Short mmCIF file of C-alpha atoms and ligand atoms in Angstrom, two decimals:
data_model
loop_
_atom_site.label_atom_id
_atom_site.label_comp_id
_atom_site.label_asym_id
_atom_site.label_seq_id
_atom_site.Cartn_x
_atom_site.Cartn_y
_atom_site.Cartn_z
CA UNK A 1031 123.53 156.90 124.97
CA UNK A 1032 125.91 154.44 122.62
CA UNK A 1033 123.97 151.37 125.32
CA UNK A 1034 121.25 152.85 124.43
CA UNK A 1035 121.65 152.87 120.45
CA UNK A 1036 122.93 149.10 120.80
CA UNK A 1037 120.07 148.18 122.82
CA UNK A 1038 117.81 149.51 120.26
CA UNK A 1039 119.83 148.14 117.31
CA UNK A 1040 119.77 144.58 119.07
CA UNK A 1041 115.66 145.39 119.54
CA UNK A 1042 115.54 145.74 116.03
CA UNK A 1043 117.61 142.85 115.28
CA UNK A 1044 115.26 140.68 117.14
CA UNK A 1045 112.16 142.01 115.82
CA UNK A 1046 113.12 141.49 112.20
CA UNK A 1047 114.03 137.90 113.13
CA UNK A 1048 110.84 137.03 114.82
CA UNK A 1049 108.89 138.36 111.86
CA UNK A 1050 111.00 136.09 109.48
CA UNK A 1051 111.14 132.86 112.10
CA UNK A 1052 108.14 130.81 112.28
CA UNK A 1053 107.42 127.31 113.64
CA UNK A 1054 103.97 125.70 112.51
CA UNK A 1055 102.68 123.35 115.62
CA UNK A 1056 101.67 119.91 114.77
CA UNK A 1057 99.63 118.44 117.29
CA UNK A 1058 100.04 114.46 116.00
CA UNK A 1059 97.74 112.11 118.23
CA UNK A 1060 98.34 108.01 116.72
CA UNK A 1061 98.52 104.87 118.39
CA UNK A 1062 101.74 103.52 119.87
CA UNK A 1063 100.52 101.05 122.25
CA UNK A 1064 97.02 99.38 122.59
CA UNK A 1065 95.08 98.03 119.71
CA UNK A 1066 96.95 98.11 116.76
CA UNK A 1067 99.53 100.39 118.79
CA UNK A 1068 102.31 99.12 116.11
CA UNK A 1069 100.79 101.36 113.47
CA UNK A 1070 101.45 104.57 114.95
CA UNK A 1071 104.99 104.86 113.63
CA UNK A 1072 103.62 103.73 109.98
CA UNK A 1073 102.15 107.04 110.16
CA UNK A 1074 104.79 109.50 112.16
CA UNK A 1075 107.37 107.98 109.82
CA UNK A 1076 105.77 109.37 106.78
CA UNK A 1077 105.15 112.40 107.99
CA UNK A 1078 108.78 113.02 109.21
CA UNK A 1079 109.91 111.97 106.06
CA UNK A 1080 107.76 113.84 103.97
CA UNK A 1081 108.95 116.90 106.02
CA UNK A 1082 112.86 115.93 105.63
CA UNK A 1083 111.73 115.75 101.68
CA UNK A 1084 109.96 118.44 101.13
CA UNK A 1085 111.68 121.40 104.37
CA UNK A 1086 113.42 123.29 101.57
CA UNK A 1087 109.97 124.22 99.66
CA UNK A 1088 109.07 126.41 102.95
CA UNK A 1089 109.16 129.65 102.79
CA UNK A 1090 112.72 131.32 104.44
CA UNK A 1091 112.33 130.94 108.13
CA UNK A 1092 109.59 128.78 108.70
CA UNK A 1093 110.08 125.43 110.56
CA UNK A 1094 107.40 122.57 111.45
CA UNK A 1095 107.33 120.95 114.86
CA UNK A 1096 105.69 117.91 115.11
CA UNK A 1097 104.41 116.97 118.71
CA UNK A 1098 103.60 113.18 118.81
CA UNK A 1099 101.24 111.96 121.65
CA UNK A 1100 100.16 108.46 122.26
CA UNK A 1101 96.48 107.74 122.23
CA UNK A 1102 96.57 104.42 123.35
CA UNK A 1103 94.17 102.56 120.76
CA UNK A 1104 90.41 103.15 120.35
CA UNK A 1105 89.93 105.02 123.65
CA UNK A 1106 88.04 108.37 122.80
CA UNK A 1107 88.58 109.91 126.20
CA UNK A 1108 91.93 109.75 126.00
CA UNK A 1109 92.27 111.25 122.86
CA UNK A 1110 90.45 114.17 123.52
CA UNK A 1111 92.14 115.09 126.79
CA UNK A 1112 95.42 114.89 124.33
CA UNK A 1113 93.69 116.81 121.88
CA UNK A 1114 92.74 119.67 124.95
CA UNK A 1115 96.18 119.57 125.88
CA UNK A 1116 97.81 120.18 122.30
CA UNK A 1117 94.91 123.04 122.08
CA UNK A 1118 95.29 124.81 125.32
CA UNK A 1119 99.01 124.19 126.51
CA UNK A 1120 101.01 123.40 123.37
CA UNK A 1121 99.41 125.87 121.16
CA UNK A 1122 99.13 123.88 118.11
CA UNK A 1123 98.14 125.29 114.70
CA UNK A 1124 97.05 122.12 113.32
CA UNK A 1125 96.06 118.73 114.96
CA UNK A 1126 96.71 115.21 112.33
CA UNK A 1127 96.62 111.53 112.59
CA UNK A 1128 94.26 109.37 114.68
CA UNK A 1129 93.74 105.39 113.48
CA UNK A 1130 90.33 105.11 114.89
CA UNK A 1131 87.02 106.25 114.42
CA UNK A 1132 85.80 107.17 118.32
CA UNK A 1133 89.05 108.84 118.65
CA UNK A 1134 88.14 111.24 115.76
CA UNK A 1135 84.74 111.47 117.31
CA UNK A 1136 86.04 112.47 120.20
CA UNK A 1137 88.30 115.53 119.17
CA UNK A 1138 86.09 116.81 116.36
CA UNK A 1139 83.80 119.25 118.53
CA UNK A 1140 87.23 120.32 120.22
CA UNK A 1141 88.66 121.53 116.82
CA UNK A 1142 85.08 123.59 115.96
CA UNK A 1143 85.44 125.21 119.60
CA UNK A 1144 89.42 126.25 118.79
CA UNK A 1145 89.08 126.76 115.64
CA UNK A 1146 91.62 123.82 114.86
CA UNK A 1147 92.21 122.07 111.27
CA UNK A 1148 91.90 118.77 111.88
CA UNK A 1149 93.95 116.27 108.96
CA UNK A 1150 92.50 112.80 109.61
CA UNK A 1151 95.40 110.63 108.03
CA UNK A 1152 92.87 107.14 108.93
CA UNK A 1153 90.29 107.09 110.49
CA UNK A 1154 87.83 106.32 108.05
CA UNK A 1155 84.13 106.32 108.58
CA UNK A 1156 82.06 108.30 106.48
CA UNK A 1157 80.15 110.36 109.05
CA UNK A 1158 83.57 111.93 111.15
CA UNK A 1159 83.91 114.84 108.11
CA UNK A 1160 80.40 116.32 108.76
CA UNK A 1161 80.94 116.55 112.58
CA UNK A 1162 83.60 119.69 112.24
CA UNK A 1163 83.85 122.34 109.59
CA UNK A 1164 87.48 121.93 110.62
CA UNK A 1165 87.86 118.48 109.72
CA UNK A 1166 89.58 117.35 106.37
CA UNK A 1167 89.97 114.35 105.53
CA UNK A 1168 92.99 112.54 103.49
CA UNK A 1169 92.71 108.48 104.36
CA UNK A 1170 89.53 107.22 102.71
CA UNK A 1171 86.07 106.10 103.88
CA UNK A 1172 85.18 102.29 104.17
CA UNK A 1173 82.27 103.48 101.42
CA UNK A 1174 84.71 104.36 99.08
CA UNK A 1175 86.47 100.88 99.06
CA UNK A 1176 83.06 98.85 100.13
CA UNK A 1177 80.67 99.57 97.58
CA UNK A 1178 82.54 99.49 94.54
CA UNK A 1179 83.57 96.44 96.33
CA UNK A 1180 79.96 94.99 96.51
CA UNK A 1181 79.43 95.92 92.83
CA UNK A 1182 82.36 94.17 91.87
CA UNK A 1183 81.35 90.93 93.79
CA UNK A 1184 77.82 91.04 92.57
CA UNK A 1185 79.09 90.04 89.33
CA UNK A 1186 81.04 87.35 90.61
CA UNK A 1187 79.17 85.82 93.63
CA UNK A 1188 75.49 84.51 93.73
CA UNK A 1189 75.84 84.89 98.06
CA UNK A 1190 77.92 86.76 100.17
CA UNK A 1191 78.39 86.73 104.44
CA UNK A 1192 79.68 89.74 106.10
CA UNK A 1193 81.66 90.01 109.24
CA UNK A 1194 82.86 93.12 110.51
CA UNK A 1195 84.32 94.71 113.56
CA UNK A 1196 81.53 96.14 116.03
CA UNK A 1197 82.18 99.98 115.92
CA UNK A 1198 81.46 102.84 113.04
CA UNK A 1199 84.02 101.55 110.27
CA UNK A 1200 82.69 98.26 110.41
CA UNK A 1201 79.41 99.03 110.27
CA UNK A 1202 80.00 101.28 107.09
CA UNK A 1203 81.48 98.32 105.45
CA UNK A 1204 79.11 96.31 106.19
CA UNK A 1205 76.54 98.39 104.65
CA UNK A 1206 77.75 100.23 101.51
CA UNK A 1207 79.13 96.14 100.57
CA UNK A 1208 75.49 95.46 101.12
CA UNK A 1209 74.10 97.52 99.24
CA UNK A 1210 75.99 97.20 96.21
CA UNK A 1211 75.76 93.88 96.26
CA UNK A 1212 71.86 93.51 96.82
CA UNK A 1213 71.63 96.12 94.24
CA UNK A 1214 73.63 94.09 91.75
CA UNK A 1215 71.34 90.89 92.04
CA UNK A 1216 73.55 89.08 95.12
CA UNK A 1217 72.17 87.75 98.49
CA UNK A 1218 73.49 89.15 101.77
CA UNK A 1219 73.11 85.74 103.68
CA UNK A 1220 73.82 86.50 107.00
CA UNK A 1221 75.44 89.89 108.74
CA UNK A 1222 77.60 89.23 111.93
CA UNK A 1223 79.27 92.10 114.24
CA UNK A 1224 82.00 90.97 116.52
CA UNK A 1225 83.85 92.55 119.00
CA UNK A 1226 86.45 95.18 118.27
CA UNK A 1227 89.06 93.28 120.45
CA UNK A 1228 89.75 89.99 121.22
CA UNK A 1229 87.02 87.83 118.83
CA UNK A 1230 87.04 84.37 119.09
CA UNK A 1231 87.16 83.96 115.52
CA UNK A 1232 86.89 80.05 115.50
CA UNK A 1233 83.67 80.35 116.39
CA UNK A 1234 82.16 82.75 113.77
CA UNK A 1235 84.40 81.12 111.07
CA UNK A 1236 82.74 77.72 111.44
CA UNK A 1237 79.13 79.22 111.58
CA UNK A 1238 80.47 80.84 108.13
CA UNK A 1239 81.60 77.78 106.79
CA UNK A 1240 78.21 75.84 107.63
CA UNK A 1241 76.08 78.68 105.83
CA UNK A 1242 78.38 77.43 102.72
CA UNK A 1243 78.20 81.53 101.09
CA UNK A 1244 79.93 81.86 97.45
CA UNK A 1245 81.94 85.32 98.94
CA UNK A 1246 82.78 86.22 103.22
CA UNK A 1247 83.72 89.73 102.89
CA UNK A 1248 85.42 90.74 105.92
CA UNK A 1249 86.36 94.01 107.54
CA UNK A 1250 88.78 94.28 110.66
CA UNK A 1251 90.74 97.04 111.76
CA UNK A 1252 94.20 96.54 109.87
CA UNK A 1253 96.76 94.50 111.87
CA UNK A 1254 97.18 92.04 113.86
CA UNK A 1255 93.26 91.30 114.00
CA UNK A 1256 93.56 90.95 110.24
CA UNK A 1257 95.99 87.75 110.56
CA UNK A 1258 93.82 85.98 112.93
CA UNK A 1259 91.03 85.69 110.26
CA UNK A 1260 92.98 84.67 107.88
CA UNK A 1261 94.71 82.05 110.21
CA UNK A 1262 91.50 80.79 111.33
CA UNK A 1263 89.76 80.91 107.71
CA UNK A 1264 92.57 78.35 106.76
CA UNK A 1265 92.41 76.46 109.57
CA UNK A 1266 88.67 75.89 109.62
CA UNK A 1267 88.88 74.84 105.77
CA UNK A 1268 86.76 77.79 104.80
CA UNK A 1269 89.31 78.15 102.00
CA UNK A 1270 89.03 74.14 100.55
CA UNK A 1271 85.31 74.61 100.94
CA UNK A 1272 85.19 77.03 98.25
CA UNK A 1273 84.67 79.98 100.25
CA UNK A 1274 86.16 83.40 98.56
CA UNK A 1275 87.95 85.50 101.43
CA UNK A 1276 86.82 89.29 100.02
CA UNK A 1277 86.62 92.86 101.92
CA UNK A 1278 88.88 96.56 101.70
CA UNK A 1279 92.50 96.49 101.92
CA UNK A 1280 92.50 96.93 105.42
CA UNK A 1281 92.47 92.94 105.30
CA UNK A 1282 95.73 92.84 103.67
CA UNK A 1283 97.65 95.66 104.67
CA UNK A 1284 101.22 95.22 103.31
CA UNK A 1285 103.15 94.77 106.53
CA UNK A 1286 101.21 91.67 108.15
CA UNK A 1287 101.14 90.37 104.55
CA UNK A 1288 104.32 88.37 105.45
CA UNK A 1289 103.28 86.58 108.84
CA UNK A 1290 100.02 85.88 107.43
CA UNK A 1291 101.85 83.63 104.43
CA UNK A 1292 100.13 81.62 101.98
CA UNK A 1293 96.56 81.31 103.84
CA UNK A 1294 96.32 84.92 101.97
CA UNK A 1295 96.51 84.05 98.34
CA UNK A 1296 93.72 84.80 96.19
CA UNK A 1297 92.13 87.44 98.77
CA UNK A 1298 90.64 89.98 96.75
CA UNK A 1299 90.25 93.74 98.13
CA UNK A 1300 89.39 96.71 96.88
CA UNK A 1301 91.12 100.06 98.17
CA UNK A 1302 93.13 102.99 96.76
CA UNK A 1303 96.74 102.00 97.30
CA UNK A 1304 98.66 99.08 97.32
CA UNK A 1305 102.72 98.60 97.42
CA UNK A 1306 102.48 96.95 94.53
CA UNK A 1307 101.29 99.70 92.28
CA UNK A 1308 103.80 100.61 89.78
CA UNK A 1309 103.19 103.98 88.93
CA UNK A 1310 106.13 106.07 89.25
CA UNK A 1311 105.25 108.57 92.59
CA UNK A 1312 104.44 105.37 94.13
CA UNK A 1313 107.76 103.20 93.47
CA UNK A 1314 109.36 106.53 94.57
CA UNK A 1315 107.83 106.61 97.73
CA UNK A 1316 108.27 103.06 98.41
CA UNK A 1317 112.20 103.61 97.66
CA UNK A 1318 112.67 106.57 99.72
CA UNK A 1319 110.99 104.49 102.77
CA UNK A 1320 113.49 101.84 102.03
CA UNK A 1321 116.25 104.13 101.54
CA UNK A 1322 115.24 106.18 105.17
CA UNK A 1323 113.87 103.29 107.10
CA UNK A 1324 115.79 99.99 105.80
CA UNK A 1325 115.55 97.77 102.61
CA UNK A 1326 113.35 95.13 104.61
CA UNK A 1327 110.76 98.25 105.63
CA UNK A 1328 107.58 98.53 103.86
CA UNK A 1329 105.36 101.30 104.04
CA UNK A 1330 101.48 100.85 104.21
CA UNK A 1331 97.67 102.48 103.85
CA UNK A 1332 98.43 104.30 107.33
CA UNK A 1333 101.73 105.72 105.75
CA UNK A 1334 99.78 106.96 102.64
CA UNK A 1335 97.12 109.03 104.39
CA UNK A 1336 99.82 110.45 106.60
CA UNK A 1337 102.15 111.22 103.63
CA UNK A 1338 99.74 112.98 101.64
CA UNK A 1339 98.05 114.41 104.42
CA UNK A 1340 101.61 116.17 105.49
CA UNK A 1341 101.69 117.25 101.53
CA UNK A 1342 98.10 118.83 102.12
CA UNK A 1343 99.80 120.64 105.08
CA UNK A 1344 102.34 122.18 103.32
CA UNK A 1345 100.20 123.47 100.88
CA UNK A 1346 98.26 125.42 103.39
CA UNK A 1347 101.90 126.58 105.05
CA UNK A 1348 103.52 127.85 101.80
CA UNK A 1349 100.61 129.82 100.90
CA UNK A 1350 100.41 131.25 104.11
CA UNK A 1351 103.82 131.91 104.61
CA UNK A 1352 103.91 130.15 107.52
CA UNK A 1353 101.39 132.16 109.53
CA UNK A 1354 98.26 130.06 109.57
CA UNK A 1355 94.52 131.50 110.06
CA UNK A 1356 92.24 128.71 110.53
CA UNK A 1357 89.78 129.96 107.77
CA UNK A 1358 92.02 130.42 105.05
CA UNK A 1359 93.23 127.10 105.81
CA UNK A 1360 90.56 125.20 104.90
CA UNK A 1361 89.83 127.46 101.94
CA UNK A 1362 93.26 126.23 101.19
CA UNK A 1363 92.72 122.76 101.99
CA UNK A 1364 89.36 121.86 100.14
CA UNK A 1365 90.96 123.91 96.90
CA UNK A 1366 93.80 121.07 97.05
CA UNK A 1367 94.99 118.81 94.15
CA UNK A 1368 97.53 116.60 94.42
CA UNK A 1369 99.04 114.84 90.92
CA UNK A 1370 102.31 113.08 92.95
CA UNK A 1371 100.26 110.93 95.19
CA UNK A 1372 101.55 107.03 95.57
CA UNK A 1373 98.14 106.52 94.95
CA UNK A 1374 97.31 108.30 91.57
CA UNK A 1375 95.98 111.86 91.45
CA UNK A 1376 93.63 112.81 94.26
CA UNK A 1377 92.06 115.64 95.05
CA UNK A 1378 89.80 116.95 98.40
CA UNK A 1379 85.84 117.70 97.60
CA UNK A 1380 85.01 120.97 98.91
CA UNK A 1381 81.81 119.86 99.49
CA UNK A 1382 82.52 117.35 101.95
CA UNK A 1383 86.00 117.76 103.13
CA UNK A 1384 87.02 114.31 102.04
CA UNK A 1385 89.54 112.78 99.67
CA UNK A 1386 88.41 111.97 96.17
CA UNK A 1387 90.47 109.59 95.25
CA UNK A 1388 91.39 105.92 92.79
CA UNK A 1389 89.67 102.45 93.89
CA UNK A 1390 91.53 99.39 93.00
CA UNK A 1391 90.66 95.71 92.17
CA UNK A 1392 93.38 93.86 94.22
CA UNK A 1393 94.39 90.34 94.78
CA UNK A 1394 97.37 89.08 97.35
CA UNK A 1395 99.70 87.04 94.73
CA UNK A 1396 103.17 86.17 95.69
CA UNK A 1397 105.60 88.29 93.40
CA UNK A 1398 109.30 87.52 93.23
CA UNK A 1399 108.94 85.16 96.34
CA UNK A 1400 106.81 87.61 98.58
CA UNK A 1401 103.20 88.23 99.18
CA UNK A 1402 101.58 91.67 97.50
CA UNK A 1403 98.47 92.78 96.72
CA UNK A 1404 98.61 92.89 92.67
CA UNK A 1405 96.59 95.63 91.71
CA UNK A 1406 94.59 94.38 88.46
CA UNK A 1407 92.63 96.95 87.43
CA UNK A 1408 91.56 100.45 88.36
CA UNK A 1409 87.74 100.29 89.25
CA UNK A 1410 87.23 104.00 89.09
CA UNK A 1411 90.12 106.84 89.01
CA UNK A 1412 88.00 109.32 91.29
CA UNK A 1413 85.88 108.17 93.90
CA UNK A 1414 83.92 110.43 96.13
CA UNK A 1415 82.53 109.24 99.90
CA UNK A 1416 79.31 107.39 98.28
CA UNK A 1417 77.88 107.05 101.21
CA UNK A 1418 77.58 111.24 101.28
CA UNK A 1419 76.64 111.41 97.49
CA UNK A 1420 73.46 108.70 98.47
CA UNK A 1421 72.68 111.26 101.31
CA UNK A 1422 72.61 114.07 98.81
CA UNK A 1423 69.93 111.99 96.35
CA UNK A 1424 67.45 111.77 99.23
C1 PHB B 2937 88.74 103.45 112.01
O1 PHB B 2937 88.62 103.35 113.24
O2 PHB B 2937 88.14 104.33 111.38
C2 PHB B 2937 89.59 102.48 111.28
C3 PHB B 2937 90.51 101.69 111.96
C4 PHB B 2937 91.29 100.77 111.26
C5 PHB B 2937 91.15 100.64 109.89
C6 PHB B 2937 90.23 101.43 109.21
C7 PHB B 2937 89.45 102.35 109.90
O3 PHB B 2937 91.86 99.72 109.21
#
């Protein structure tokens, strides 16, 4: 009888525990290896620090496990079979990350079937929100950076060239920069699409340099790919032939900034972040990186989708008590504000799922002896997807 009684006490013991003990699941699919595959950790280090930040806000009990899985670069297949796996064997409540586009593609209609919030921390073209109801978005679109781009450069430039990347982001920038600039009196000269991986560069440089455009607004996936234009835009002369090197900030992104040296001067982006900015959530976030990671680390874009995005998470965990529904998540997500952003206050449109968010004027400038993109003035302080509010005038 007295087993009995202790068996039952330790019963009870256990049960009160479970109800008070909860881990959220993060299924976290980035790059590690492939294309690009150094970014990955630009994004699983900001969420792991945001967690280490921000653990005590959770409500008594609850803990967040973050399972990281390696999608290998732009390779769609693989990122859904992760995405299955994290669904069907690991449980997850919520899947995050992914750099690129197809990936996104890929796992969308998997996060509709499970019912599976799905926190896109890059990938960024416009049409990946309306492909899952379960799909939120907290990167940017190359619209938003693109067209007030175009806008921008329509004032400047008399003729522009594009060259972008041969997949959906590319294409996006290609066309909102287009449009905006057309719009705003400038001539689109000549559009070229080159391959996602390995361009020879040299070659479409020098056809850019013979069609002797005022503006070559360029979009690449951010990286490594981003140096070799600017390597062979020097090279070439494109620079000494009066040729302004414009695009987003994916161009620049803070951490190739150093190996590209001074070929970068003068490029002028447009995006919602830099490392530069000095407003005061943003030099704290760049000091807690350096603090965490090392004084020489620097955080970039990648980090700031992942950051906020793990911010956005939280939300939906603290008012849920750490039991998610997928429903009330979303209601939770497309209700969110945010003031503390390194990028200035954002918000998510319920409409659309997407970030609404600041668009800055940017220029690479070297600032007590190292390269930075300067932010000179705030183009617009919150900027939804254009590309869906176009689709809505139609
Ligand atoms: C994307 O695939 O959506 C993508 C990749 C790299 C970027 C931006 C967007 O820099």
């Amino acid at each position: 009888m007295r087993l009995l009684k202790g068996l039952i006490l330790v019963g009870f013991a256990f049960a009160a525990s479970g109800a008070a003990a909860q881990t959220v699941k993060i299924g976290f699919i980035t790059s590690y290896s492939g294309l690009n595959g150094n970014l990955g950790p630009y994004m699983e280090r900001a969420v792991r620090l945001y967690i280490k930040q921000h653990q005590h806000e959770l409500p008594p009990g609850v803990k967040i496990e973050l399972i990281t899985r390696d999608d290998t670069g732009p390779n769609p297949d693989k990122a859904k079979q992760l995405a299955q796996e994290l669904i069907v064997r690991e449980r997850v409540d919520l899947l995050a990350g992914v750099i690129f586009t197809p990936n996104a593609l890929a796992i969308a209609p998997l996060a509709t079937e499970a019912k599976v919030p799905f926190v896109i921390m890059n990938a960024g073209t416009s049409v990946i929100s309306t492909r899952s109801p379960y799909i939120v978005r907290t990167s940017f679109t190359l619209w938003q950076s693109s067209y007030p781009l175009g806008q921008w450069a329509s004032k400047k430039f008399k003729t522009a060239y594009t060259l972008v990347s041969d997949f959906g982001p590319g294409h996006d920038a290609e066309q909102a920069f287009s449009r905006s600039f057309t719009e705003g009196g400038g001539k689109v000269v000549a559009s070229v699409r080159v391959p996602l991986q390995n361009p020879d560069f040299a070659a479409y440089l020098q056809r850019v340099k013979d069609a002797r455009p005022d503006a070559l607004m360029v979009f690449i996936p951010a990286g490594k790919t981003a140096t070799a234009v600017m390597k062979n835009f020097s090279d070439l002369g494109l620079d000494k032939a009066g040729i302004r090197l414009i695009g987003p900030g994916d161009i620049t992104t803070e951490e190739e900034l150093p190996n590209m040296g001074d070929v970068a001067l003068g490029a002028t982006t447009v995006f919602h972040w830099s490392a530069a900015g000095d407003r005061p959530a943003n030099k704290a976030f760049i000091a807690a990186w350096k603090k965490e990671y090392g004084a020489n680390e620097t955080p970039n874009f990648l980090s700031v989708g992942s950051w906020d995005g793990t911010a956005l998470i939280f939300e939906a965990i603290k008012q849920q008590k750490g039991r998610l529904d997928p429903d009330r998540t979303m209601e939770i997500f497309k209700r969110w504000k945010f003031a503390d952003s390194p990028r200035g206050p954002i918000s998510i449109d319920p409409e659309t799922r997407d970030i609404i968010q600041p668009e800055y004027l940017r220029e690479v400038r070297r600032v007590n002896g190292q390269l930075a993109n300067v932010e000179l003035e705030m183009l617009a302080a919150a900027v939804k997807d254009p590309w869906k509010e176009l689709q809505k005038k139609k």
